[in-house]
PDB file of C-alpha atoms and ligand atoms in Angstrom:
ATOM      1  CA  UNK W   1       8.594  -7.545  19.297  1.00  0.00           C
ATOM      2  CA  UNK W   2       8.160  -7.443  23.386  1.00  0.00           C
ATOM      3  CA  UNK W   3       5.164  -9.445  24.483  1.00  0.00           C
ATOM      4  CA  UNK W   4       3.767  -6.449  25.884  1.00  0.00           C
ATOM      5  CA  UNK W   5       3.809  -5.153  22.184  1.00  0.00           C
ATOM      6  CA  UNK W   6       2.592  -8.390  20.903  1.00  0.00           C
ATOM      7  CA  UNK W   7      -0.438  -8.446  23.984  1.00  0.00           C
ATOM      8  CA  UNK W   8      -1.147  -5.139  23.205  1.00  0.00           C
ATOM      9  CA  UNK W   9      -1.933  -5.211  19.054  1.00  0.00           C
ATOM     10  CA  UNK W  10      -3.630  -8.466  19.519  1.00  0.00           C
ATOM     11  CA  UNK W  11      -6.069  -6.603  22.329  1.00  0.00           C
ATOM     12  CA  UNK W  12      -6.601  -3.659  20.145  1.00  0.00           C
ATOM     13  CA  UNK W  13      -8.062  -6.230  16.969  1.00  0.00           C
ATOM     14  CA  UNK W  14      -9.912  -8.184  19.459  1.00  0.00           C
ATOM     15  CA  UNK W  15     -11.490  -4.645  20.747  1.00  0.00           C
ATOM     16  CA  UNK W  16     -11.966  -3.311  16.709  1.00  0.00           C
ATOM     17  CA  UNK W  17     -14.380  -6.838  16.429  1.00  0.00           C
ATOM     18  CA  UNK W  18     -16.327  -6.060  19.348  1.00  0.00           C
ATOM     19  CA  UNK W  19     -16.937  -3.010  18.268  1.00  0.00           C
ATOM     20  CA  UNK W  20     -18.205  -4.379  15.014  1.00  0.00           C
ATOM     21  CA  UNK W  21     -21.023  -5.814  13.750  1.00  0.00           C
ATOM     22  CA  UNK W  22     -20.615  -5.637   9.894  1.00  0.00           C
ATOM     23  CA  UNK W  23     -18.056  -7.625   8.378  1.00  0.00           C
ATOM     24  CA  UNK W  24     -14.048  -5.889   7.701  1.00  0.00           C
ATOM     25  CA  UNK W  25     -11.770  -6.949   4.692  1.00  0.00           C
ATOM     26  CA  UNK W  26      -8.352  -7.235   5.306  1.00  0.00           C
ATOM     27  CA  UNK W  27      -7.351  -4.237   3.294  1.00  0.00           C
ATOM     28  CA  UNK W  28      -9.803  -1.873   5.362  1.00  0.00           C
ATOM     29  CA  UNK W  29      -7.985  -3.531   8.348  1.00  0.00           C
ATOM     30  CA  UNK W  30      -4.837  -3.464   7.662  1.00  0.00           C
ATOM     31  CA  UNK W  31      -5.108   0.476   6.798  1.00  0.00           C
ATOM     32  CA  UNK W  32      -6.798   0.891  10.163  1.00  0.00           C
ATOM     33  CA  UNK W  33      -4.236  -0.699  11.981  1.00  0.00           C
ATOM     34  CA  UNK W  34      -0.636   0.504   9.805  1.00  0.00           C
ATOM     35  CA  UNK W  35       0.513   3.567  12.429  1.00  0.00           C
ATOM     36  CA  UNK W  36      -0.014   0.490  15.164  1.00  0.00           C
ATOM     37  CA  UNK W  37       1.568  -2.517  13.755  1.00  0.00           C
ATOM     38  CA  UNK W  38       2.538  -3.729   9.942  1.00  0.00           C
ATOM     39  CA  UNK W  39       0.751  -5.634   7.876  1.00  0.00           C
ATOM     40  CA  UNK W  40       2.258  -8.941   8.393  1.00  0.00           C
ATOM     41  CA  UNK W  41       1.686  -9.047  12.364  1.00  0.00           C
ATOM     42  CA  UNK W  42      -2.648  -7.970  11.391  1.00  0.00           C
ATOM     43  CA  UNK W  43      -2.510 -11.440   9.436  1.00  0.00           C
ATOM     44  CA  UNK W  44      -0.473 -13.612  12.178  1.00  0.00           C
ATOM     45  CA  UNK W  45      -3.150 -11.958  14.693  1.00  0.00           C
ATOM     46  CA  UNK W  46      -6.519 -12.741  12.155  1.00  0.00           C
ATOM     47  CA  UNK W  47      -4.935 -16.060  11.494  1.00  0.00           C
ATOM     48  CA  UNK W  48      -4.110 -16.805  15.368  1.00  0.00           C
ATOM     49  CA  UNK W  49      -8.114 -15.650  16.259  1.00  0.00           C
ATOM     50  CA  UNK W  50      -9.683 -17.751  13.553  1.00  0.00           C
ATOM     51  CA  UNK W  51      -7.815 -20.829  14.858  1.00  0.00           C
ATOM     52  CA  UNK W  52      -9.250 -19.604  18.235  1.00  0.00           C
ATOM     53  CA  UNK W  53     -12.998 -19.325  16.824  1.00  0.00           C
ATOM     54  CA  UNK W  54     -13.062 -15.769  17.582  1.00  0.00           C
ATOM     55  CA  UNK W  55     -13.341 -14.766  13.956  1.00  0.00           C
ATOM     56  CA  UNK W  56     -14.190 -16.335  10.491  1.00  0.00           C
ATOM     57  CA  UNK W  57     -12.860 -15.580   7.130  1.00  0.00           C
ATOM     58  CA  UNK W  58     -14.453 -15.964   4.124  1.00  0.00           C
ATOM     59  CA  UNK W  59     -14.131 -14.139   0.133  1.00  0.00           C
ATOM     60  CA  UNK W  60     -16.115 -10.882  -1.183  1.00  0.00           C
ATOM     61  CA  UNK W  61     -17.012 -10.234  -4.535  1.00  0.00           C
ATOM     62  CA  UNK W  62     -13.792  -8.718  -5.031  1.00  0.00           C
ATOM     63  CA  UNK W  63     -11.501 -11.499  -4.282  1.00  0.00           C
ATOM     64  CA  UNK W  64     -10.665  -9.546  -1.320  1.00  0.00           C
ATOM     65  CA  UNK W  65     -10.655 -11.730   2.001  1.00  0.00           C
ATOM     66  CA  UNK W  66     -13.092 -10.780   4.728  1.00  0.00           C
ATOM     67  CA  UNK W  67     -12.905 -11.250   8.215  1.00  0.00           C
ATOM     68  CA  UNK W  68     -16.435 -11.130  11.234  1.00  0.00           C
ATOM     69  CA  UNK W  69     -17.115 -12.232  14.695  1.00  0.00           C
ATOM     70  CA  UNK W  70     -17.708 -15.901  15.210  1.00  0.00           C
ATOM     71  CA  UNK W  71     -20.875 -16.414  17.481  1.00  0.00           C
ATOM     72  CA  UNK W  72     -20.575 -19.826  19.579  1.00  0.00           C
ATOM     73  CA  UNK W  73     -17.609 -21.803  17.997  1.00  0.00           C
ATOM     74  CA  UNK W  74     -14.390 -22.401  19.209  1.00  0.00           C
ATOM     75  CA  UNK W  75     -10.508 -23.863  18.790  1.00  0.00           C
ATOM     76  CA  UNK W  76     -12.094 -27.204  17.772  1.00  0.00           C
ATOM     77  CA  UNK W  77     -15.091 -26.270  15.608  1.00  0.00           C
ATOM     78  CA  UNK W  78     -16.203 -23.178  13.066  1.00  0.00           C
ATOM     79  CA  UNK W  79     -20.279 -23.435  12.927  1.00  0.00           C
ATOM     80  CA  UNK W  80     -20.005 -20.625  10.359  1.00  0.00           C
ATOM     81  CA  UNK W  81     -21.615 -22.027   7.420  1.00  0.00           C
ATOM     82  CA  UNK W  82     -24.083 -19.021   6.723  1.00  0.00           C
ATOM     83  CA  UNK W  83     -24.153 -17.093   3.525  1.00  0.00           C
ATOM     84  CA  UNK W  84     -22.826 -13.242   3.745  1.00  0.00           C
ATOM     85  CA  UNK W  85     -24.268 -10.364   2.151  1.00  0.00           C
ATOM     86  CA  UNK W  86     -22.756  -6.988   0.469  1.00  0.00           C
ATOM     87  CA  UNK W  87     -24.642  -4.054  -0.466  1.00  0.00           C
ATOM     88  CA  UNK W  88     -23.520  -3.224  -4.367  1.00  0.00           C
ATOM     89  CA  UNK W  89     -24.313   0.918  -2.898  1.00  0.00           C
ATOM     90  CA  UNK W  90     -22.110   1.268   0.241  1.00  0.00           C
ATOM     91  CA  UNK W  91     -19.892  -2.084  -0.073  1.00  0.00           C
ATOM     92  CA  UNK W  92     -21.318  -3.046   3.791  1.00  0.00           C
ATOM     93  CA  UNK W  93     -20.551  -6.541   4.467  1.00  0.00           C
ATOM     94  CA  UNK W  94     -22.655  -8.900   6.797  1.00  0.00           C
ATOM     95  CA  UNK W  95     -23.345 -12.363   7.771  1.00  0.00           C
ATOM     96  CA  UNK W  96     -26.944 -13.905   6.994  1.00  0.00           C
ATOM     97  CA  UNK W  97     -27.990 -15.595  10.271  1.00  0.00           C
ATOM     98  CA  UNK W  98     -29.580 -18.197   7.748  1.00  0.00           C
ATOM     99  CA  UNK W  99     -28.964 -22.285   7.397  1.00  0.00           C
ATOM    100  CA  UNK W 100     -27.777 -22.753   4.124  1.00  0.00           C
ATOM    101  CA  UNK W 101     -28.389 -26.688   3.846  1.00  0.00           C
ATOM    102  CA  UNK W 102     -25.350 -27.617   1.005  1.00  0.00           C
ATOM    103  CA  UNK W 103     -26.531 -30.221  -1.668  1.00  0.00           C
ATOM    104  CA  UNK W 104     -24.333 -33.425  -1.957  1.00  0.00           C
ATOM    105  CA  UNK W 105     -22.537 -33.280  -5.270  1.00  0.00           C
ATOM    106  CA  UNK W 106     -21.961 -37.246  -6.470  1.00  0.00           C
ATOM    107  CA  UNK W 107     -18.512 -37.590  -6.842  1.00  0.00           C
ATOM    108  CA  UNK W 108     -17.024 -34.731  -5.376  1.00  0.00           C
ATOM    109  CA  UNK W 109     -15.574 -34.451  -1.866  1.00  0.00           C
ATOM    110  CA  UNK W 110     -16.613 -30.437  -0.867  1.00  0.00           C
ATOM    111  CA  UNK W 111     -14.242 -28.422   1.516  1.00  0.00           C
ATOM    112  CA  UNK W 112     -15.453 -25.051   1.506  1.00  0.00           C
ATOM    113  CA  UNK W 113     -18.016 -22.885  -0.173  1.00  0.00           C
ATOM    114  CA  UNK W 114     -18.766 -19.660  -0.867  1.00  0.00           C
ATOM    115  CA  UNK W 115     -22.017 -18.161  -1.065  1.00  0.00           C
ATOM    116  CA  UNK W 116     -22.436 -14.308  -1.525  1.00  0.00           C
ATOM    117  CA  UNK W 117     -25.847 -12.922  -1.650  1.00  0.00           C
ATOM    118  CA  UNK W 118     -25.433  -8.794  -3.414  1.00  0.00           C
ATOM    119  CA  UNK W 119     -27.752  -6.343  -3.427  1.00  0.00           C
ATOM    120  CA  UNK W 120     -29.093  -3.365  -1.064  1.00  0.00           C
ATOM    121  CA  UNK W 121     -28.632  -3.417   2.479  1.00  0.00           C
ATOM    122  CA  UNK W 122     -30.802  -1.690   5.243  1.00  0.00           C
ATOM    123  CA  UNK W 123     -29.575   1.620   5.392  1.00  0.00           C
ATOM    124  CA  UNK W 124     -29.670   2.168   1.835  1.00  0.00           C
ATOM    125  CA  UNK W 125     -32.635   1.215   0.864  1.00  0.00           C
ATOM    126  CA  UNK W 126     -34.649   3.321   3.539  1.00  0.00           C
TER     127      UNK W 126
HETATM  128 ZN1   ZN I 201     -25.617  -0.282   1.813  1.00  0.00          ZN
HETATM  129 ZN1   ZN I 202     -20.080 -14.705   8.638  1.00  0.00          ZN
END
């Protein structure tokens, strides 16, 4: 692929997340993207933004992985350690701009966690 190519695919997922506020799984993106690029340059370009801090990923109810905009971190450090939220009605995706304070656990050494809040989001419950 021509770095214009490569420039131009990366600019057009960079664009779709600024245009975004709700979260995107990777199937919904992949299917948005597939008359631009194929599926295995959307992952090299999710997986090259994360490592920038531009995006976070994290898992859905599903299994399915989920991608948002990162507010404030960068190459060196993710802040994202918020809970996310999916409505159960319309499948809408969204980070909680909540501190989740995570409990120590004696003899365990914690990497990661998941928290998913589900239940009715804003639109459908008006
Ligand atoms: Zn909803
Ligand atoms: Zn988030």
């Amino acid at each position: 692929m021509s770095i214009q190519r490569k420039t131009k695919s990366l600019k057009a997922v960079q664009n779709y997340f600024d245009n975004r506020s709700a979260a995107v799984s990777v199937v919904e993106l992949v299917g948005f993207f597939k008359d631009e690029m194929n599926k295995a340059t959307v992952y090299r370009i999710l997986s090259r933004m994360e490592s920038e801090g531009l995006i976070h990923s994290f898992s859905g109810m599903d299994g399915l992985t989920w991608y948002a905009s990162c507010k404030g971190c960068s190459s060196k450090e993710h802040y994202d350690q918020h809970p996310h939220f999916q409505c159960k009605k319309c499948g809408r995706m969204e980070c909680l701009e909540v501190n989740l304070s995570i409990p120590k656990i004696k003899n365990r050494k914690i990497d990661s966690e998941i928290v998913l809040f589900v239940g009715e989001c804003n639109n459908c419950l008006s």
